């Protein structure tokens, strides 16, 4: 009986720790947002586009009438600064930085930027420099 109880307790602990690891990885979302801004501040459009969600790439190319790697460096994004807060809900995340808010989604198993250069509008949603449809 003691062995069965130990097995049940061990299974419960493993199940609970497994559930904890299923939650969104906020540290990874913050890292992607920072990498995105670092790439763009260095003028590396290819690296910036690599972390954009596919629909955001399409929208950016449509708006700028240029390939993503060229069009993105011409966008007027604020210098982001440090991460202040990260919130993740299922497959979506919001990374608030000193002077920017970046929104992300999980695509192909990793965080991708869906909107950046976002500032809250009074009484409404965010106004973003780069965003998907």
PDB file of C-alpha atoms in Angstrom:
ATOM      1  CA  UNK A   1       0.000   0.000   0.000  1.00  0.00           C
ATOM      2  CA  UNK A   2       2.846   2.358   0.855  1.00  0.00           C
ATOM      3  CA  UNK A   3       4.402   1.744  -2.542  1.00  0.00           C
ATOM      4  CA  UNK A   4       1.104   2.534  -4.307  1.00  0.00           C
ATOM      5  CA  UNK A   5       0.713   5.760  -2.313  1.00  0.00           C
ATOM      6  CA  UNK A   6       4.262   6.821  -3.270  1.00  0.00           C
ATOM      7  CA  UNK A   7       3.495   6.051  -6.903  1.00  0.00           C
ATOM      8  CA  UNK A   8       0.291   8.113  -6.788  1.00  0.00           C
ATOM      9  CA  UNK A   9       2.092  11.065  -5.133  1.00  0.00           C
ATOM     10  CA  UNK A  10       4.919  10.883  -7.667  1.00  0.00           C
ATOM     11  CA  UNK A  11       2.445  10.789 -10.557  1.00  0.00           C
ATOM     12  CA  UNK A  12       0.577  13.804  -9.147  1.00  0.00           C
ATOM     13  CA  UNK A  13       3.776  15.820  -8.769  1.00  0.00           C
ATOM     14  CA  UNK A  14       4.860  14.982 -12.308  1.00  0.00           C
ATOM     15  CA  UNK A  15       1.428  15.882 -13.666  1.00  0.00           C
ATOM     16  CA  UNK A  16       1.435  19.232 -11.896  1.00  0.00           C
ATOM     17  CA  UNK A  17       4.959  20.082 -13.003  1.00  0.00           C
ATOM     18  CA  UNK A  18       4.036  19.079 -16.557  1.00  0.00           C
ATOM     19  CA  UNK A  19       1.063  21.438 -16.507  1.00  0.00           C
ATOM     20  CA  UNK A  20       3.257  24.286 -15.364  1.00  0.00           C
ATOM     21  CA  UNK A  21       5.558  23.786 -18.349  1.00  0.00           C
ATOM     22  CA  UNK A  22       2.610  23.927 -20.754  1.00  0.00           C
ATOM     23  CA  UNK A  23       2.013  27.626 -20.046  1.00  0.00           C
ATOM     24  CA  UNK A  24       3.320  30.269 -22.421  1.00  0.00           C
ATOM     25  CA  UNK A  25       7.021  31.095 -22.065  1.00  0.00           C
ATOM     26  CA  UNK A  26       6.998  34.800 -21.209  1.00  0.00           C
ATOM     27  CA  UNK A  27      10.794  34.953 -21.051  1.00  0.00           C
ATOM     28  CA  UNK A  28      10.991  33.742 -24.656  1.00  0.00           C
ATOM     29  CA  UNK A  29       8.385  36.312 -25.743  1.00  0.00           C
ATOM     30  CA  UNK A  30      10.401  39.093 -24.089  1.00  0.00           C
ATOM     31  CA  UNK A  31      13.613  37.837 -25.703  1.00  0.00           C
ATOM     32  CA  UNK A  32      12.024  37.838 -29.186  1.00  0.00           C
ATOM     33  CA  UNK A  33      10.717  41.393 -28.687  1.00  0.00           C
ATOM     34  CA  UNK A  34      14.171  42.547 -27.579  1.00  0.00           C
ATOM     35  CA  UNK A  35      15.899  40.723 -30.454  1.00  0.00           C
ATOM     36  CA  UNK A  36      13.462  42.318 -32.892  1.00  0.00           C
ATOM     37  CA  UNK A  37      14.328  45.816 -31.677  1.00  0.00           C
ATOM     38  CA  UNK A  38      18.047  45.074 -31.489  1.00  0.00           C
ATOM     39  CA  UNK A  39      18.043  43.882 -35.104  1.00  0.00           C
ATOM     40  CA  UNK A  40      16.187  46.927 -36.357  1.00  0.00           C
ATOM     41  CA  UNK A  41      18.334  49.385 -34.406  1.00  0.00           C
ATOM     42  CA  UNK A  42      21.350  47.760 -36.128  1.00  0.00           C
ATOM     43  CA  UNK A  43      19.644  48.135 -39.524  1.00  0.00           C
ATOM     44  CA  UNK A  44      19.302  44.361 -39.928  1.00  0.00           C
ATOM     45  CA  UNK A  45      15.984  44.083 -41.754  1.00  0.00           C
ATOM     46  CA  UNK A  46      16.452  40.380 -42.476  1.00  0.00           C
ATOM     47  CA  UNK A  47      16.760  39.536 -38.769  1.00  0.00           C
ATOM     48  CA  UNK A  48      13.793  41.768 -37.962  1.00  0.00           C
ATOM     49  CA  UNK A  49      11.635  40.078 -40.577  1.00  0.00           C
ATOM     50  CA  UNK A  50      12.705  36.632 -39.389  1.00  0.00           C
ATOM     51  CA  UNK A  51      10.774  37.118 -36.142  1.00  0.00           C
ATOM     52  CA  UNK A  52       7.630  38.579 -37.720  1.00  0.00           C
ATOM     53  CA  UNK A  53       4.472  36.482 -38.058  1.00  0.00           C
ATOM     54  CA  UNK A  54       3.760  35.538 -41.686  1.00  0.00           C
ATOM     55  CA  UNK A  55       0.601  37.694 -41.899  1.00  0.00           C
ATOM     56  CA  UNK A  56       2.547  40.664 -40.523  1.00  0.00           C
ATOM     57  CA  UNK A  57       5.242  40.207 -43.179  1.00  0.00           C
ATOM     58  CA  UNK A  58       2.550  40.170 -45.877  1.00  0.00           C
ATOM     59  CA  UNK A  59       0.899  43.317 -44.507  1.00  0.00           C
ATOM     60  CA  UNK A  60       4.223  45.142 -44.182  1.00  0.00           C
ATOM     61  CA  UNK A  61       5.208  44.300 -47.767  1.00  0.00           C
ATOM     62  CA  UNK A  62       1.796  45.405 -48.989  1.00  0.00           C
ATOM     63  CA  UNK A  63       1.991  48.692 -47.071  1.00  0.00           C
ATOM     64  CA  UNK A  64       5.618  49.557 -47.906  1.00  0.00           C
ATOM     65  CA  UNK A  65       5.498  48.102 -51.444  1.00  0.00           C
ATOM     66  CA  UNK A  66       8.931  46.601 -50.770  1.00  0.00           C
ATOM     67  CA  UNK A  67      10.357  43.273 -49.616  1.00  0.00           C
ATOM     68  CA  UNK A  68      10.101  42.941 -45.839  1.00  0.00           C
ATOM     69  CA  UNK A  69      13.834  43.298 -45.178  1.00  0.00           C
ATOM     70  CA  UNK A  70      13.877  46.624 -47.040  1.00  0.00           C
ATOM     71  CA  UNK A  71      10.515  47.965 -45.933  1.00  0.00           C
ATOM     72  CA  UNK A  72      10.927  47.265 -42.239  1.00  0.00           C
ATOM     73  CA  UNK A  73      14.080  49.369 -41.809  1.00  0.00           C
ATOM     74  CA  UNK A  74      12.196  52.385 -43.167  1.00  0.00           C
ATOM     75  CA  UNK A  75       9.464  52.143 -40.539  1.00  0.00           C
ATOM     76  CA  UNK A  76       9.587  54.711 -37.746  1.00  0.00           C
ATOM     77  CA  UNK A  77       9.808  52.443 -34.718  1.00  0.00           C
ATOM     78  CA  UNK A  78      10.662  53.884 -31.313  1.00  0.00           C
ATOM     79  CA  UNK A  79      13.799  52.693 -29.544  1.00  0.00           C
ATOM     80  CA  UNK A  80      12.315  50.086 -27.221  1.00  0.00           C
ATOM     81  CA  UNK A  81      14.445  50.294 -24.100  1.00  0.00           C
ATOM     82  CA  UNK A  82      14.029  47.691 -21.382  1.00  0.00           C
ATOM     83  CA  UNK A  83      11.234  45.211 -20.834  1.00  0.00           C
ATOM     84  CA  UNK A  84       8.818  46.467 -18.185  1.00  0.00           C
ATOM     85  CA  UNK A  85       6.148  43.754 -18.235  1.00  0.00           C
ATOM     86  CA  UNK A  86       5.279  40.589 -20.142  1.00  0.00           C
ATOM     87  CA  UNK A  87       1.872  38.962 -20.234  1.00  0.00           C
ATOM     88  CA  UNK A  88       1.007  35.828 -22.125  1.00  0.00           C
ATOM     89  CA  UNK A  89      -2.386  34.282 -22.645  1.00  0.00           C
ATOM     90  CA  UNK A  90      -2.445  31.001 -24.505  1.00  0.00           C
ATOM     91  CA  UNK A  91      -0.893  31.667 -27.895  1.00  0.00           C
ATOM     92  CA  UNK A  92      -0.627  35.465 -27.561  1.00  0.00           C
ATOM     93  CA  UNK A  93       1.718  37.735 -25.628  1.00  0.00           C
ATOM     94  CA  UNK A  94       2.172  41.428 -24.921  1.00  0.00           C
ATOM     95  CA  UNK A  95       5.634  42.773 -24.102  1.00  0.00           C
ATOM     96  CA  UNK A  96       5.614  46.286 -22.661  1.00  0.00           C
ATOM     97  CA  UNK A  97       8.934  48.073 -23.003  1.00  0.00           C
ATOM     98  CA  UNK A  98      10.077  51.572 -22.011  1.00  0.00           C
ATOM     99  CA  UNK A  99       8.838  53.202 -25.208  1.00  0.00           C
ATOM    100  CA  UNK A 100       7.081  50.442 -27.139  1.00  0.00           C
ATOM    101  CA  UNK A 101       4.593  47.634 -26.767  1.00  0.00           C
ATOM    102  CA  UNK A 102       5.112  44.534 -28.889  1.00  0.00           C
ATOM    103  CA  UNK A 103       2.438  41.908 -29.513  1.00  0.00           C
ATOM    104  CA  UNK A 104       3.355  38.320 -30.359  1.00  0.00           C
ATOM    105  CA  UNK A 105       1.709  35.048 -31.310  1.00  0.00           C
ATOM    106  CA  UNK A 106       2.925  31.491 -31.501  1.00  0.00           C
ATOM    107  CA  UNK A 107       3.515  30.417 -35.105  1.00  0.00           C
ATOM    108  CA  UNK A 108       5.319  27.226 -36.061  1.00  0.00           C
ATOM    109  CA  UNK A 109       5.987  26.537 -32.375  1.00  0.00           C
ATOM    110  CA  UNK A 110       7.753  29.808 -31.567  1.00  0.00           C
ATOM    111  CA  UNK A 111       6.916  33.404 -30.699  1.00  0.00           C
ATOM    112  CA  UNK A 112       6.524  35.717 -33.681  1.00  0.00           C
ATOM    113  CA  UNK A 113       5.882  39.469 -33.638  1.00  0.00           C
ATOM    114  CA  UNK A 114       2.418  40.437 -34.873  1.00  0.00           C
ATOM    115  CA  UNK A 115       2.624  44.152 -34.041  1.00  0.00           C
ATOM    116  CA  UNK A 116       5.294  46.601 -32.893  1.00  0.00           C
ATOM    117  CA  UNK A 117       5.700  50.311 -32.392  1.00  0.00           C
ATOM    118  CA  UNK A 118       2.401  50.193 -30.505  1.00  0.00           C
ATOM    119  CA  UNK A 119       1.073  52.913 -28.254  1.00  0.00           C
ATOM    120  CA  UNK A 120      -2.252  52.848 -26.441  1.00  0.00           C
ATOM    121  CA  UNK A 121      -4.949  55.116 -27.806  1.00  0.00           C
ATOM    122  CA  UNK A 122      -7.106  56.935 -25.252  1.00  0.00           C
ATOM    123  CA  UNK A 123     -10.257  54.878 -24.768  1.00  0.00           C
ATOM    124  CA  UNK A 124      -9.370  52.456 -27.524  1.00  0.00           C
ATOM    125  CA  UNK A 125      -6.963  49.852 -28.840  1.00  0.00           C
ATOM    126  CA  UNK A 126      -3.301  50.327 -29.621  1.00  0.00           C
ATOM    127  CA  UNK A 127      -2.040  52.276 -32.619  1.00  0.00           C
ATOM    128  CA  UNK A 128       0.877  50.317 -34.128  1.00  0.00           C
ATOM    129  CA  UNK A 129       3.535  51.229 -36.688  1.00  0.00           C
ATOM    130  CA  UNK A 130       3.889  47.597 -37.811  1.00  0.00           C
ATOM    131  CA  UNK A 131       0.944  45.219 -37.584  1.00  0.00           C
ATOM    132  CA  UNK A 132      -0.664  42.305 -39.312  1.00  0.00           C
ATOM    133  CA  UNK A 133      -4.176  42.315 -40.720  1.00  0.00           C
TER     134      UNK A 133
END
